[in-house]
Coordinates of C-alpha atoms in Angstrom, one line a residue:
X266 CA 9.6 121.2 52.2
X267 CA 7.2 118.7 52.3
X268 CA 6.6 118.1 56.2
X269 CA 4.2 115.1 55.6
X270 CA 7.9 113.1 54.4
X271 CA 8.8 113.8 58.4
X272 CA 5.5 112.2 59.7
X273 CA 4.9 109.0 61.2
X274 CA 1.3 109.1 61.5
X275 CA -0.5 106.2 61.5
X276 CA 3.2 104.1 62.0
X277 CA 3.8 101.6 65.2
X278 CA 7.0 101.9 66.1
X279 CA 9.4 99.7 69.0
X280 CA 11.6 101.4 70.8
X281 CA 13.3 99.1 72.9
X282 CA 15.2 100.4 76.5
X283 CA 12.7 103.3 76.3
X284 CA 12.2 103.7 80.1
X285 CA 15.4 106.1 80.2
X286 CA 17.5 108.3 78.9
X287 CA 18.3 107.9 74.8
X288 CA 15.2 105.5 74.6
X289 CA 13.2 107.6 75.9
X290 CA 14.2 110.5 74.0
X291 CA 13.7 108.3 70.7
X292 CA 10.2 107.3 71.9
X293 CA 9.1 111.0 72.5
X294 CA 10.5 112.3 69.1
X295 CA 8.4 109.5 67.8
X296 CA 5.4 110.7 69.4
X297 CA 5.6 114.1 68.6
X298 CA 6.1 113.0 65.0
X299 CA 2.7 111.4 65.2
X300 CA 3.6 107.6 65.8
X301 CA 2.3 105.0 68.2
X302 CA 5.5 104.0 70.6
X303 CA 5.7 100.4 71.4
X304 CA 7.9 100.7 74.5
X305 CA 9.6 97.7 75.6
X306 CA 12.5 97.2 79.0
X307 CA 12.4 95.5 81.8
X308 CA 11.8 98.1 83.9
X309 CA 8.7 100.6 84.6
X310 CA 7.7 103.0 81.6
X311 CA 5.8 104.9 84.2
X312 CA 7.7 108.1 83.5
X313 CA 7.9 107.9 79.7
X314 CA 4.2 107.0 80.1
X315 CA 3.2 110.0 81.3
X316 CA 5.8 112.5 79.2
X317 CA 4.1 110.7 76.9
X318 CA 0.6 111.4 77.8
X319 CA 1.9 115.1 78.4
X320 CA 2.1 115.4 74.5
X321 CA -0.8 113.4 73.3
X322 CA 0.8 110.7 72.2
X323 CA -0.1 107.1 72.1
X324 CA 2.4 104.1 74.2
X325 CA 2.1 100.9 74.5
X326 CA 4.3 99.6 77.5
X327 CA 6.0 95.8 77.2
X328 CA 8.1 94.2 80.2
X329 CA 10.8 91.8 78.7
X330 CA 14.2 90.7 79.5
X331 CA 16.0 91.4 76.7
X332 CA 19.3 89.6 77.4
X333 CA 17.2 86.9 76.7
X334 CA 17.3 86.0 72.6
X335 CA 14.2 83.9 72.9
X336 CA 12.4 85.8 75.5
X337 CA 12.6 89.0 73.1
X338 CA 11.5 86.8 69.7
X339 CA 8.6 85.5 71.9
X340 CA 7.8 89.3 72.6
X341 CA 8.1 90.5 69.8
X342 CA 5.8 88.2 68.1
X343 CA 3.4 88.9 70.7
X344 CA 3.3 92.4 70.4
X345 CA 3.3 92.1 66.4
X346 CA 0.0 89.9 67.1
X347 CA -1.7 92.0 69.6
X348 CA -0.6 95.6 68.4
X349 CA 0.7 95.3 65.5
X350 CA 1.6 95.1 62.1
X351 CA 4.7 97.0 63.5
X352 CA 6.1 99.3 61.0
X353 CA 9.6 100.3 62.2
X354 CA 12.1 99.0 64.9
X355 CA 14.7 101.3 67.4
X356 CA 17.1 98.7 68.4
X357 CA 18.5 100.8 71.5
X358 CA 18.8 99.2 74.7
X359 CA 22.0 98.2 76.0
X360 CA 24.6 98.5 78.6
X361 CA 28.0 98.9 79.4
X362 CA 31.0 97.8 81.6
X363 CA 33.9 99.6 82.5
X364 CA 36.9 97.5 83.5
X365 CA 40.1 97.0 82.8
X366 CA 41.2 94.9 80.0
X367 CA 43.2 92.8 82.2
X368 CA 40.3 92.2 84.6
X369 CA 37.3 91.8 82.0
X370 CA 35.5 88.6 83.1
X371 CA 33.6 86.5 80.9
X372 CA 30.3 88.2 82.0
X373 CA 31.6 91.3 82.0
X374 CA 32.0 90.4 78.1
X375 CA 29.1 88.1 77.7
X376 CA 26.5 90.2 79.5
X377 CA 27.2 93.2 77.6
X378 CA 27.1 91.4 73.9
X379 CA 24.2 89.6 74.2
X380 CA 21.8 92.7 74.9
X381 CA 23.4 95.0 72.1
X382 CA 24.4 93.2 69.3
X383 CA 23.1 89.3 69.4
X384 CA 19.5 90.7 70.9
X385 CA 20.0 93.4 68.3
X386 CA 20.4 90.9 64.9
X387 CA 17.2 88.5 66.8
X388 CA 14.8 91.1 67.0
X389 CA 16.0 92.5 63.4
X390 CA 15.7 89.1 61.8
X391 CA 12.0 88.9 63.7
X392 CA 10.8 92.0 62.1
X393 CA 12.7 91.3 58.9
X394 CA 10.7 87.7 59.1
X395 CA 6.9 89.4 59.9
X396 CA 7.7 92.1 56.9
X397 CA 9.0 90.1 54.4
X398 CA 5.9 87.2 54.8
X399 CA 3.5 90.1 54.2
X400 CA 5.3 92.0 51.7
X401 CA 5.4 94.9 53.6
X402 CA 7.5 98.2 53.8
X403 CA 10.0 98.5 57.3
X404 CA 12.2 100.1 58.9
X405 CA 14.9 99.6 61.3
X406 CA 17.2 102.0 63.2
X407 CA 20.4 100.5 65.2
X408 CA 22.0 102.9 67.7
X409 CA 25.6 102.5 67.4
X410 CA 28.2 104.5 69.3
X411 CA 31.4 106.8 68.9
X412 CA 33.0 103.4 69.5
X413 CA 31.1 101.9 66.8
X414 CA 34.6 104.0 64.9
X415 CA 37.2 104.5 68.0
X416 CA 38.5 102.3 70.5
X417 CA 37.7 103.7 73.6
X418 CA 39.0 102.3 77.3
X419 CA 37.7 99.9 80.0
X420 CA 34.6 99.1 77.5
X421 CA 35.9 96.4 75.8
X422 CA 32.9 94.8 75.6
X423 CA 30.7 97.7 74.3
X424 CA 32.9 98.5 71.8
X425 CA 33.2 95.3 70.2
X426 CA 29.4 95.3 70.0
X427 CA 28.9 98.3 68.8
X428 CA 31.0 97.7 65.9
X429 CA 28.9 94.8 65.1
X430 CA 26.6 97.1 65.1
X431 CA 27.0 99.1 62.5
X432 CA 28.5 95.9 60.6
X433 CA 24.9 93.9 61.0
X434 CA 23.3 97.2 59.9
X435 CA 25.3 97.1 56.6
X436 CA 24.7 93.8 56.2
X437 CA 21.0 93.7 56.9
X438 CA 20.8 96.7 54.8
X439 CA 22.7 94.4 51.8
X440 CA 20.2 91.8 52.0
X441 CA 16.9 93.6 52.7
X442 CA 17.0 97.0 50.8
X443 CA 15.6 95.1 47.9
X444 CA 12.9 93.6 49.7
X445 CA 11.2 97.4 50.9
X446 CA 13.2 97.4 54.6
X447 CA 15.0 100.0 55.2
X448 CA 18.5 99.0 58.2
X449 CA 20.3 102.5 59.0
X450 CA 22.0 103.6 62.2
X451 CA 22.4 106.6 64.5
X452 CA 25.7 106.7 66.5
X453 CA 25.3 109.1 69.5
X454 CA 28.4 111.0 70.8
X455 CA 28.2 111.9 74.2
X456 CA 24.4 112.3 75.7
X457 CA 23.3 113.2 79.2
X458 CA 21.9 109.5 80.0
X459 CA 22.6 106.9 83.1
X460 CA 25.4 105.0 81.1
X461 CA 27.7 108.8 80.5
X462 CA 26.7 109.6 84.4
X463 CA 30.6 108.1 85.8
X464 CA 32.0 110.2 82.9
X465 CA 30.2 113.1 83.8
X466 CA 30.9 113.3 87.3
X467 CA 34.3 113.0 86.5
X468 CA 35.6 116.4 86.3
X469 CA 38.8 115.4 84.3
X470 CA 37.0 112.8 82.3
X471 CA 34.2 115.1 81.6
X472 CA 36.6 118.2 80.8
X473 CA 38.5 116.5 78.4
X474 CA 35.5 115.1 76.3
X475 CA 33.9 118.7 76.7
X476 CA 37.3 120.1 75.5
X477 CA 37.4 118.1 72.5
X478 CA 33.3 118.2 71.4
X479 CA 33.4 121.0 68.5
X480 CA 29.7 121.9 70.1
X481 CA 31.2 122.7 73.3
X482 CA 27.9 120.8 74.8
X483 CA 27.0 116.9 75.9
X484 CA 24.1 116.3 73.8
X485 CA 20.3 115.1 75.2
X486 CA 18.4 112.3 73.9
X487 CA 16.0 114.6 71.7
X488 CA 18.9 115.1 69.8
X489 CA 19.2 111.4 69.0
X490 CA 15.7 111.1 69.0
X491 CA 15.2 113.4 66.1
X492 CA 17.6 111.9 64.0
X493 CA 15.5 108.1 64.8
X494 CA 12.7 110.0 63.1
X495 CA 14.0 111.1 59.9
X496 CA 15.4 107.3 59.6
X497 CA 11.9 106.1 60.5
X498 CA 10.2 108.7 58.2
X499 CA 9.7 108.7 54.5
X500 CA 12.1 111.5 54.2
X501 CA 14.8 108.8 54.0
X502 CA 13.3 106.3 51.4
X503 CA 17.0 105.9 49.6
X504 CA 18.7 105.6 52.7
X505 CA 20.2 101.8 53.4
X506 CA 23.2 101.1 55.7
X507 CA 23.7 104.5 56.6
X508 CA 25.1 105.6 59.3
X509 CA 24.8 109.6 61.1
X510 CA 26.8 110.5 63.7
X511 CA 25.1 112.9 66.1
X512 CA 28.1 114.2 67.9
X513 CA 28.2 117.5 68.4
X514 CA 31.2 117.3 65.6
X515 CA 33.5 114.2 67.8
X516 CA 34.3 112.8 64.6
X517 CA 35.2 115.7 63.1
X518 CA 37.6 117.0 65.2

């Protein structure tokens, strides 16, 4: 096996919503793979600073409200200019809201869809914009969802944008693939983070997702991490609107 197809050495990579949990997971896999992690959220990357430090690997910390579309353009054009050329994208942050369907509000809805899918498809199309002006090679990596596939309940919001998701990753993948980008997607099952913590503290909740995982485990942001690498890495040149479950074998079951 040729290890070097695994490396991102010399490779900036975003990682947006990289102060916690999966994002910060992604953004250490990508260190320890050799890459420079631009972090961006809008809260402190103090702690994924210094786990980052801990391994000897190089971050960048940005502060930006990403429910803004033209706040996170603006951003990312600035970081391009300052640190870049960036060479891949980890579209991750986002958030949820659990409510009933009857009681969704408009924000509840709104809120939720403008951070993971139309901030998603902005900073997609800005990359996609930079690349394709300097005829360069790129990558981008969506995290979708179990209910990128399933229904779920009380998230009506989430789900429906993280089946847009994976949709705008097939698409982008469609019109870019020729043009040297590279638009695939990891869909996490169920990892330890802040936005699993209700499910986890509840213990009926929590033993009936348990009961079902084939694993018999929730999974932890490395393991989502690691799969961001091998969709950053040259390992999957012929890759385009892909999407890999990591699931502990949900979808399987």
């Amino acid at each position: 096996m040729d290890l070097s197809a695994f490396s991102l050495s010399g490779k900036t990579i975003m990682v947006t919503g990289a102060n916690t949990g999966i994002g910060q997971g992604i953004a250490l896999s990508v260190g320890r793979a050799g890459g420079r992690v631009i972090a961006v959220g809008r809260s402190t990357m103090d702690e994924t600073a210094e786990l980052m430090a801990s391994i000897g690997a190089e971050l960048v910390a940005v502060q930006a409200d990403l429910g803004s579309t033209s706040d996170a353009q603006a951003m990312f054009d600035a970081a391009w200019d300052k640190h870049g050329p960036i060479d891949g994208l980890v579209n991750n942050a986002g958030i949820i809201k659990r409510v009933d369907a009857v009681d969704f509000t408009e924000d509840d809805w709104d809120s939720v869809m403008d951070i993971n899918l139309k901030t998603m498809f902005f900073l997609s199309q800005s990359l996609g914009r930079k690349a394709i002006a300097a005829e360069r090679e790129a990558r981008i990596v969506n995290i979708a969802s179990m209910l990128s596939f399933q229904g779920g309940i009380r998230v009506a919001s989430y789900t429906a944008s993280k089946s847009g998701v994976l949709g705008i990753t097939r698409l982008l993948a469609n019109e870019w693939a020729a043009k040297g980008i590279n638009v695939n997607a990891v869909a996490p099952g169920y990892i330890e983070t802040n936005n699993t913590e209700a499910l986890r503290n509840d213990p009926d909740r929590s033993a009936a997702i348990l009961g079902r995982i084939p694993a018999g485990r929730w999974g932890v942001p490395s393991d989502i991490g690691d799969a961001a690498v091998f969709l950053l890495a040259p390992a999957s040149n012929y890759m385009h609107g892909a999407v890999i479950p990591v699931d502990g074998g949900w979808l399987a079951r």
